[in-house]
Coordinates of C-alpha atoms in Angstrom, one line a residue:
M1 CA 69.8 -135.5 -60.6
S2 CA 68.9 -136.8 -64.1
R3 CA 65.7 -138.6 -64.6
P4 CA 65.9 -142.1 -66.0
R5 CA 64.9 -142.4 -69.7
A6 CA 61.6 -144.1 -70.2
P7 CA 61.9 -147.4 -72.1
S8 CA 60.8 -147.2 -75.8
S9 CA 57.5 -148.9 -76.6
P10 CA 57.3 -151.8 -79.1
A11 CA 55.2 -149.4 -81.3
D12 CA 58.2 -147.0 -81.6
S13 CA 60.6 -149.8 -82.4
T14 CA 58.4 -151.1 -85.3
A15 CA 57.6 -147.6 -86.6
R16 CA 61.2 -146.7 -87.2
P17 CA 62.0 -149.6 -89.7
R18 CA 58.7 -148.9 -91.4
H19 CA 59.7 -145.2 -91.9
W20 CA 63.0 -146.3 -93.3
R21 CA 61.4 -148.8 -95.7
R22 CA 59.0 -146.1 -96.9
G23 CA 61.9 -143.7 -97.5
A24 CA 63.9 -146.4 -99.3
A25 CA 60.9 -147.2 -101.5
R26 CA 60.4 -143.5 -102.4
L27 CA 64.1 -143.2 -103.2
L28 CA 64.1 -146.4 -105.4
T29 CA 60.9 -145.1 -107.2
L30 CA 62.6 -141.7 -107.8
M31 CA 65.8 -143.4 -109.1
L32 CA 63.7 -145.7 -111.4
M33 CA 61.7 -142.8 -112.8
S34 CA 64.8 -140.7 -113.3
G35 CA 66.5 -143.7 -115.1
I36 CA 63.5 -144.1 -117.4
A37 CA 63.5 -140.3 -118.2
I38 CA 67.2 -140.4 -118.9
A39 CA 66.8 -143.4 -121.2
L40 CA 64.0 -141.8 -123.1
A41 CA 66.0 -138.6 -123.5
V42 CA 69.0 -140.6 -124.9
L43 CA 66.7 -142.6 -127.3
S44 CA 65.1 -139.4 -128.5
T45 CA 68.4 -138.1 -129.7
Q46 CA 69.0 -141.3 -131.7
H47 CA 65.4 -141.8 -133.0
A48 CA 62.6 -139.4 -133.9
P49 CA 59.4 -141.3 -133.7
S50 CA 56.2 -139.4 -134.5
L51 CA 52.5 -140.2 -134.5
D52 CA 50.2 -138.4 -136.9
L53 CA 46.7 -138.2 -135.3
S54 CA 45.2 -135.7 -137.8
E55 CA 42.2 -136.9 -139.7
A56 CA 43.8 -136.8 -143.2
G57 CA 47.4 -137.5 -142.2
R58 CA 48.4 -133.9 -142.9
N59 CA 51.6 -134.3 -140.9
S60 CA 52.9 -137.3 -142.8
L61 CA 54.2 -137.6 -146.3
H62 CA 52.3 -139.1 -149.2
A63 CA 53.6 -142.2 -150.9
Q64 CA 54.8 -140.2 -153.9
S65 CA 57.0 -138.0 -151.7
L66 CA 58.4 -141.0 -149.9
R67 CA 59.2 -142.6 -153.2
L68 CA 61.0 -139.4 -154.3
L69 CA 63.1 -139.4 -151.1
S70 CA 64.1 -143.0 -151.7
L71 CA 65.6 -142.0 -155.1
L72 CA 67.8 -139.3 -153.5
D73 CA 71.5 -140.1 -154.0
R74 CA 73.0 -136.7 -153.3
P75 CA 72.7 -133.9 -150.7
V76 CA 70.0 -131.3 -151.2
Q77 CA 70.3 -128.1 -149.3
V78 CA 66.9 -126.6 -148.2
I79 CA 67.4 -123.0 -147.5
G80 CA 64.6 -120.9 -146.0
F81 CA 64.9 -117.1 -145.9
A82 CA 63.2 -115.8 -142.8
R83 CA 63.9 -114.3 -139.4
P84 CA 65.1 -117.2 -137.1
H85 CA 62.2 -117.0 -134.6
S86 CA 59.4 -115.9 -136.8
P87 CA 56.2 -117.9 -137.6
T88 CA 57.4 -118.3 -141.2
A89 CA 60.7 -119.9 -139.9
R90 CA 58.6 -122.2 -137.7
A91 CA 56.4 -123.2 -140.6
M92 CA 59.5 -123.9 -142.7
R93 CA 61.0 -126.1 -140.0
Q94 CA 57.8 -128.1 -139.6
L95 CA 57.7 -128.7 -143.3
T96 CA 61.3 -129.8 -143.7
E97 CA 61.2 -132.0 -140.6
R98 CA 58.7 -134.2 -142.4
Y99 CA 61.4 -134.9 -145.0
T100 CA 64.4 -135.2 -142.8
R101 CA 62.7 -138.0 -140.9
H102 CA 63.0 -140.1 -144.0
S103 CA 66.2 -139.0 -145.7
S104 CA 69.5 -137.8 -144.4
H105 CA 70.2 -136.1 -147.8
I106 CA 67.8 -133.3 -146.9
Q107 CA 69.8 -130.6 -145.2
P108 CA 67.6 -127.7 -144.1
R109 CA 68.6 -124.4 -142.6
I110 CA 67.1 -121.0 -142.0
V111 CA 69.0 -117.9 -143.2
D112 CA 68.3 -114.3 -142.3
P113 CA 69.0 -112.3 -145.5
A114 CA 70.4 -109.5 -143.4
Q115 CA 73.0 -111.9 -142.0
D116 CA 74.0 -113.5 -145.3
P117 CA 73.3 -110.9 -148.0
L118 CA 75.6 -112.5 -150.6
L119 CA 73.6 -115.7 -150.6
A120 CA 70.3 -113.8 -150.7
R121 CA 71.6 -111.8 -153.7
S122 CA 72.8 -114.9 -155.5
L123 CA 69.3 -116.3 -155.4
N124 CA 67.7 -113.0 -156.2
I125 CA 65.7 -113.0 -152.9
K126 CA 63.2 -110.1 -152.9
A127 CA 61.3 -110.8 -149.7
L128 CA 61.3 -113.0 -146.6
G129 CA 59.5 -116.3 -146.8
E130 CA 61.2 -117.9 -149.9
L131 CA 62.3 -121.5 -149.7
W132 CA 64.9 -122.9 -152.1
L133 CA 66.3 -126.4 -152.9
L134 CA 70.0 -126.5 -154.1
T135 CA 72.3 -129.1 -155.4
E136 CA 75.8 -128.5 -156.7
T137 CA 74.5 -127.7 -160.2
R138 CA 70.8 -127.0 -159.9
R139 CA 68.4 -125.0 -157.8
E140 CA 64.6 -124.8 -157.5
R141 CA 62.2 -122.5 -155.7
V142 CA 59.5 -124.0 -153.5
E143 CA 56.4 -122.1 -154.5
A144 CA 54.4 -122.6 -151.2
L145 CA 55.0 -124.0 -147.8
D146 CA 53.3 -127.3 -148.2
E147 CA 54.1 -130.9 -149.3
A148 CA 52.8 -130.6 -152.8
A149 CA 55.0 -127.6 -153.6
M150 CA 58.0 -129.0 -151.8
S151 CA 57.9 -132.4 -153.5
N152 CA 57.2 -131.0 -156.9
A153 CA 60.3 -128.7 -156.5
L154 CA 62.3 -131.7 -155.5
F155 CA 60.9 -133.7 -158.5
R156 CA 62.0 -130.9 -160.9
L157 CA 65.4 -130.7 -159.2
L158 CA 66.1 -134.4 -159.7
A159 CA 65.0 -134.5 -163.4
D160 CA 68.1 -135.6 -165.4
E161 CA 66.7 -135.1 -168.9
R162 CA 68.1 -132.0 -170.5
R163 CA 66.1 -129.9 -173.0
V164 CA 67.6 -128.1 -176.0
S165 CA 66.5 -124.4 -176.5
A166 CA 67.6 -122.8 -179.7
V167 CA 67.6 -119.0 -180.0
L168 CA 67.4 -117.6 -183.5
T169 CA 70.3 -115.1 -184.2
G170 CA 71.8 -113.1 -187.0
H171 CA 69.1 -110.4 -187.3
G172 CA 70.2 -107.9 -184.7
E173 CA 68.3 -109.6 -181.9
P174 CA 69.1 -108.7 -178.2
E175 CA 72.3 -110.4 -176.9
I176 CA 71.8 -113.7 -175.2
D177 CA 75.1 -113.7 -173.4
G178 CA 75.9 -110.0 -172.9
Q179 CA 75.8 -108.0 -169.7
A180 CA 74.0 -104.9 -171.0
R181 CA 70.7 -104.0 -169.4
D182 CA 68.7 -105.0 -172.5
A183 CA 70.6 -108.3 -172.9
L184 CA 69.0 -111.6 -171.9
S185 CA 72.0 -113.4 -170.3
A186 CA 70.3 -113.7 -166.9
F187 CA 67.2 -115.3 -168.4
F188 CA 69.2 -117.9 -170.4
A189 CA 71.5 -118.6 -167.4
R190 CA 68.3 -119.4 -165.5
A191 CA 67.3 -121.7 -168.4
T192 CA 70.6 -123.5 -168.0
E193 CA 70.0 -124.0 -164.3
L194 CA 66.6 -125.5 -165.1
G195 CA 68.2 -128.1 -167.3
H196 CA 68.2 -126.4 -170.7
T197 CA 71.1 -126.5 -173.2
V198 CA 70.9 -123.1 -174.7
R199 CA 72.5 -122.6 -178.1
P200 CA 72.3 -119.9 -180.8
L201 CA 70.8 -120.9 -184.1
S202 CA 71.5 -119.5 -187.5
L203 CA 69.4 -120.5 -190.4
A204 CA 71.2 -118.3 -192.9
T205 CA 72.9 -121.1 -194.7
G206 CA 69.7 -122.8 -195.6
Q207 CA 69.4 -125.6 -193.0
K208 CA 66.2 -126.4 -191.1
V209 CA 65.7 -126.2 -187.4
P210 CA 67.5 -129.3 -186.0
E211 CA 65.3 -132.2 -184.9
D212 CA 66.7 -132.3 -181.3
V213 CA 65.4 -128.7 -180.6
D214 CA 62.7 -128.8 -177.9
L215 CA 62.1 -125.1 -177.8
L216 CA 62.7 -122.4 -180.4
V217 CA 63.0 -118.8 -179.1
L218 CA 62.3 -115.9 -181.5
L219 CA 63.5 -112.5 -180.3
P220 CA 62.7 -109.0 -181.8
L221 CA 64.3 -108.7 -185.2
R222 CA 66.1 -105.6 -186.5
Q223 CA 66.8 -107.2 -190.0
P224 CA 64.2 -109.2 -191.9
L225 CA 64.3 -112.9 -192.3
L226 CA 65.4 -114.5 -195.6
A227 CA 62.8 -116.5 -197.5
H228 CA 64.3 -119.9 -196.6
E229 CA 64.5 -118.8 -192.9
Q230 CA 60.8 -118.0 -192.9
R231 CA 60.0 -121.5 -194.4
A232 CA 62.3 -123.2 -191.9
I233 CA 60.5 -121.6 -188.9
Q234 CA 57.1 -122.3 -190.3
R235 CA 58.0 -125.9 -191.0
Y236 CA 59.2 -126.3 -187.5
V237 CA 55.9 -125.1 -186.1
E238 CA 53.9 -127.2 -188.6
D239 CA 55.8 -130.3 -187.4
G240 CA 54.8 -129.6 -183.8
G241 CA 57.7 -127.7 -182.4
N242 CA 57.3 -125.5 -179.3
L243 CA 57.8 -121.8 -179.6
L244 CA 58.5 -118.7 -177.5
W245 CA 57.9 -115.6 -179.6
L246 CA 58.9 -112.3 -178.0
A247 CA 58.3 -108.9 -179.6
E248 CA 58.5 -105.2 -178.6
P249 CA 57.0 -101.9 -179.7
G250 CA 58.5 -100.6 -182.9
Q251 CA 59.7 -104.1 -183.9
V252 CA 56.4 -106.1 -183.9
P253 CA 56.4 -109.0 -186.4
G254 CA 54.8 -108.2 -189.8
E255 CA 55.5 -107.8 -193.5
H256 CA 58.7 -105.9 -192.9
D257 CA 60.6 -108.8 -191.1
G258 CA 59.2 -111.8 -192.9
L259 CA 57.2 -113.2 -189.9
H260 CA 53.8 -112.4 -191.4
G261 CA 53.4 -116.0 -192.6
L262 CA 53.9 -117.4 -189.1
S263 CA 51.5 -114.8 -187.7
R264 CA 48.9 -115.9 -190.2
D265 CA 49.4 -119.6 -189.4
L266 CA 48.9 -119.0 -185.7
G267 CA 46.1 -116.4 -186.1
L268 CA 48.0 -113.7 -184.3
S269 CA 48.3 -110.0 -185.0
F270 CA 50.9 -107.9 -183.1
E271 CA 49.5 -104.3 -182.6
D272 CA 52.2 -101.7 -182.7
G273 CA 52.3 -99.0 -180.1
V274 CA 52.9 -98.9 -176.3
I275 CA 50.3 -99.9 -173.7
I276 CA 49.7 -97.0 -171.3
D277 CA 48.2 -97.7 -167.8
P278 CA 47.5 -94.4 -165.9
T279 CA 47.0 -96.3 -162.7
S280 CA 50.3 -98.1 -162.7
R281 CA 52.8 -97.5 -159.9
V282 CA 56.1 -99.2 -159.4
Q283 CA 58.2 -98.6 -156.3
G284 CA 55.9 -95.9 -155.2
R285 CA 56.0 -93.6 -158.3
P286 CA 53.7 -93.3 -161.3
T287 CA 54.9 -95.5 -164.2
P288 CA 52.3 -95.5 -167.0
E289 CA 54.5 -97.4 -169.4
F290 CA 54.9 -100.2 -166.8
I291 CA 52.1 -102.7 -167.0
V292 CA 51.6 -104.4 -163.6
V293 CA 49.7 -107.7 -163.9
S294 CA 48.3 -109.3 -160.8
E295 CA 45.4 -111.4 -162.2
Y296 CA 45.9 -114.1 -164.8
A297 CA 43.8 -116.4 -166.9
R298 CA 43.0 -119.9 -165.6
H299 CA 45.9 -121.8 -167.2
A300 CA 48.5 -124.4 -166.3
L301 CA 51.1 -121.7 -166.7
F302 CA 49.7 -119.8 -163.7
E303 CA 48.6 -122.7 -161.4
D304 CA 49.1 -121.6 -157.8
F305 CA 50.6 -118.3 -159.0
S306 CA 49.2 -115.0 -157.8
S307 CA 52.3 -112.7 -157.6
N308 CA 52.6 -109.4 -159.5
T309 CA 54.6 -109.3 -162.7
V310 CA 55.8 -106.2 -164.5
F311 CA 55.9 -105.7 -168.3
V312 CA 57.8 -102.7 -169.6
S313 CA 56.8 -100.7 -172.7
S314 CA 54.7 -103.6 -174.1
A315 CA 52.8 -103.7 -177.4
A316 CA 49.5 -105.7 -177.6
I317 CA 48.4 -108.9 -179.3
S318 CA 45.0 -109.5 -181.0
W319 CA 44.1 -113.0 -182.2
Q320 CA 41.7 -115.1 -184.1
A321 CA 42.1 -118.8 -183.3
A322 CA 43.5 -120.6 -186.4
P323 CA 42.0 -124.1 -187.2
G324 CA 43.1 -126.7 -184.7
W325 CA 44.6 -124.3 -182.2
R326 CA 43.3 -123.5 -178.7
V327 CA 44.2 -119.8 -178.0
K328 CA 43.9 -117.9 -174.7
G329 CA 45.1 -114.5 -173.6
V330 CA 46.8 -115.3 -170.3
A331 CA 48.1 -111.9 -169.2
S332 CA 46.3 -108.6 -169.9
S333 CA 46.5 -105.0 -169.1
A334 CA 44.1 -103.1 -166.8
L335 CA 40.7 -102.0 -167.7
R336 CA 41.7 -98.3 -167.9
S337 CA 44.7 -98.9 -170.1
W338 CA 45.0 -98.3 -173.8
L339 CA 47.5 -98.8 -176.7
E340 CA 49.0 -95.5 -177.4
R341 CA 49.9 -95.2 -181.1
G342 CA 51.0 -91.6 -181.1
P343 CA 54.4 -90.2 -180.0
L344 CA 55.4 -90.5 -176.4
D345 CA 57.3 -87.3 -176.2
R346 CA 54.3 -85.4 -175.1
A347 CA 51.5 -85.8 -172.5
V348 CA 49.6 -88.8 -173.7
R349 CA 45.9 -89.3 -173.6
F350 CA 43.4 -91.8 -175.1
D351 CA 42.3 -90.9 -178.7
A352 CA 39.2 -92.8 -179.5
G353 CA 39.8 -92.7 -183.3
Q354 CA 43.4 -93.8 -183.1
D355 CA 44.2 -95.8 -179.9
L356 CA 43.0 -99.2 -178.8
A357 CA 41.1 -99.3 -175.5
G358 CA 42.0 -101.9 -172.8
P359 CA 42.1 -104.4 -171.4
L360 CA 44.6 -105.7 -174.0
D361 CA 46.3 -109.0 -174.2
L362 CA 50.1 -108.8 -173.9
M363 CA 50.7 -112.6 -173.6
V364 CA 48.9 -115.3 -175.5
S365 CA 49.1 -119.1 -175.2
L366 CA 48.4 -121.5 -178.1
E367 CA 48.0 -125.3 -177.8
R368 CA 47.0 -128.0 -180.2
Q369 CA 47.2 -131.8 -180.3
R370 CA 50.5 -132.8 -181.8
P371 CA 50.2 -135.6 -184.4
A372 CA 51.5 -138.9 -182.9
R373 CA 54.5 -140.3 -184.6
Q374 CA 55.0 -144.0 -184.9
G375 CA 55.8 -145.5 -181.6
E376 CA 55.1 -142.3 -179.7
V377 CA 52.3 -141.1 -177.5
A378 CA 50.2 -138.1 -178.7
S379 CA 51.1 -134.9 -176.9
T380 CA 50.3 -131.2 -177.0
Q381 CA 52.2 -128.6 -178.9
R382 CA 52.8 -125.3 -177.0
V383 CA 53.4 -121.8 -178.1
I384 CA 53.7 -118.5 -176.1
A385 CA 53.6 -115.2 -177.9
C386 CA 54.4 -112.0 -175.8
A387 CA 54.4 -108.4 -177.0
D388 CA 57.2 -107.5 -174.6
V389 CA 60.8 -108.8 -174.3
D390 CA 62.1 -106.3 -171.6
F391 CA 60.5 -108.1 -168.7
L392 CA 63.0 -110.9 -169.3
S393 CA 66.0 -108.6 -169.8
N394 CA 68.9 -108.2 -167.3
A395 CA 67.4 -104.9 -166.2
Y396 CA 63.9 -106.2 -165.3
L397 CA 64.1 -109.9 -164.7
G398 CA 64.6 -109.3 -161.0
L399 CA 61.6 -106.9 -160.8
A400 CA 58.5 -108.2 -158.9
A401 CA 57.9 -111.9 -159.8
N402 CA 59.3 -111.7 -163.3
S403 CA 61.9 -114.3 -162.6
A404 CA 59.3 -116.7 -161.3
L405 CA 57.2 -116.2 -164.4
A406 CA 60.3 -116.8 -166.5
D407 CA 60.8 -120.2 -164.8
R408 CA 57.2 -121.1 -165.5
L409 CA 57.5 -120.2 -169.1
L410 CA 60.6 -122.3 -169.6
R411 CA 59.0 -125.3 -167.8
W412 CA 55.7 -125.1 -169.6
L413 CA 57.2 -124.6 -173.1
S414 CA 59.8 -127.4 -172.6
E415 CA 57.1 -129.7 -171.2
T416 CA 58.9 -130.2 -167.9
D417 CA 56.0 -128.9 -165.8
A418 CA 54.7 -132.3 -164.8
R419 CA 53.5 -132.4 -161.2
L420 CA 53.3 -135.2 -158.7
P421 CA 49.7 -136.1 -157.9
I422 CA 49.8 -134.8 -154.4
E423 CA 46.6 -133.1 -153.2
R424 CA 46.6 -130.2 -150.7
I425 CA 44.6 -131.5 -147.8
G426 CA 42.6 -129.1 -145.7
A427 CA 42.3 -129.4 -142.0
T428 CA 38.8 -130.8 -141.9
D429 CA 39.2 -132.1 -138.4
L430 CA 39.9 -128.6 -137.2
D431 CA 36.7 -127.1 -138.6
F432 CA 34.4 -125.7 -135.9
D433 CA 31.3 -123.7 -136.8
P434 CA 29.4 -123.4 -133.5
T435 CA 25.7 -122.5 -133.2
N436 CA 24.6 -119.5 -131.3
R437 CA 23.8 -121.7 -128.3
E438 CA 27.3 -123.3 -128.4
R439 CA 28.9 -119.8 -128.7
A440 CA 27.0 -118.7 -125.6
L441 CA 28.1 -121.8 -123.7
V442 CA 31.7 -121.2 -124.5
A443 CA 31.5 -117.5 -123.7
L444 CA 29.9 -118.1 -120.3
G445 CA 31.5 -121.4 -119.4
A446 CA 35.2 -120.4 -119.8
P447 CA 35.2 -117.2 -117.6
I448 CA 32.4 -118.1 -115.2
A449 CA 31.3 -121.7 -115.0
L450 CA 34.7 -123.3 -115.1
P451 CA 36.3 -121.2 -112.3
L452 CA 33.2 -121.9 -110.1
L453 CA 33.4 -125.6 -110.7
M454 CA 37.1 -125.6 -109.7
L455 CA 36.3 -123.6 -106.6
L456 CA 33.5 -126.1 -105.6
C457 CA 36.0 -129.0 -106.0
A458 CA 38.6 -127.3 -103.9
T459 CA 36.1 -126.5 -101.2
W460 CA 34.9 -130.1 -101.1
L461 CA 38.4 -131.5 -100.8
W462 CA 39.2 -129.0 -98.0
R463 CA 36.2 -130.0 -96.0
R464 CA 36.9 -133.7 -96.5
Q465 CA 40.4 -133.3 -95.2
R466 CA 39.2 -131.4 -92.1
R467 CA 37.0 -134.2 -91.1

């Protein structure tokens, strides 16, 4: 016989609706929070808001960079060569993201050279970590992973003004468009990419250097200049023309080739012979005739540049500043090097009575104030003399950082090395130099005091709930 069910109390009848109301409220809250999260996720795919809380605004772009991005009217590929998940790739993405927030023309991607060797070879990539900007006709290398380097590379890439570089020919100079190892076609192809119009120049018929020439290039001569050619070159320099003067051992400028007058005007003397560096090693083997330069003079040509360059069978330059000129040796051989003036078909050693002891200048810069013409602003005339031409040849342009040095020479001599006034800002808000007392506090607090504090809090909460 079943027992009669006890009637429900009024408390039970009121508790049940209250329970359902609480469940419904929780469900509505969950649905509301989920809706907000979904809406934020959708908005985040359409917009990329960011807030820079660093002290100096290091994660935002300067006004100059924003102005530069506003002038973009064509796509710019930003290609970083790195392993996809490496810290370098992460740094590249963080840098390029600051630009993609403000311009859809910036198109970044990370490339593993092992996966795309053809692209790496076309840009002469020698190591991971290089960042390049490319348009359909131009390309520029970003020299460091920061805003200053990135914006300046973009600034150079967008420069529309072309420069005329004239190369003196007709005297047995190295070929400027050949494919031989000692030709200079790769160097002048790079000049074209940097905005130069490269053209051969013959002065044999008696004309002067054209007025539209921005840079005159003198290569090692195998036949002497005619008298009127000498005068034309000297007049070009007297009138303020920029000059790149390249020599090599056995063909240094002097009385025999008609360039002694120019040497005298500039206060330069090319010392014949080959610089020997007994400490030099290239690709792991002794190479005494290869001069590896890793330190440079303080000069605009080498600003933010610390890579090794390699000069091959170089002569030396001595100088005495001519009136009005500022002269500086910008690249020199090592302390233990010397200029070998004897034959190289035997074991060489330094002969105090014959050879010149190092360090020896193998590249010299000259500057002077160019006289202002009517309606023009005064500017600086620029000359580079180098006792080696092989470092720019097809055989050695890709060695070490020679190609980067070639870019800098072309920019500086053509006066296209202007930089945006963007300062590299340090992370001053991240500086932390604790005292000994603060160091002890951190050392004891993190592994001991903090866990004890958490244990005490947990014990207090447990005892409170038990009551």
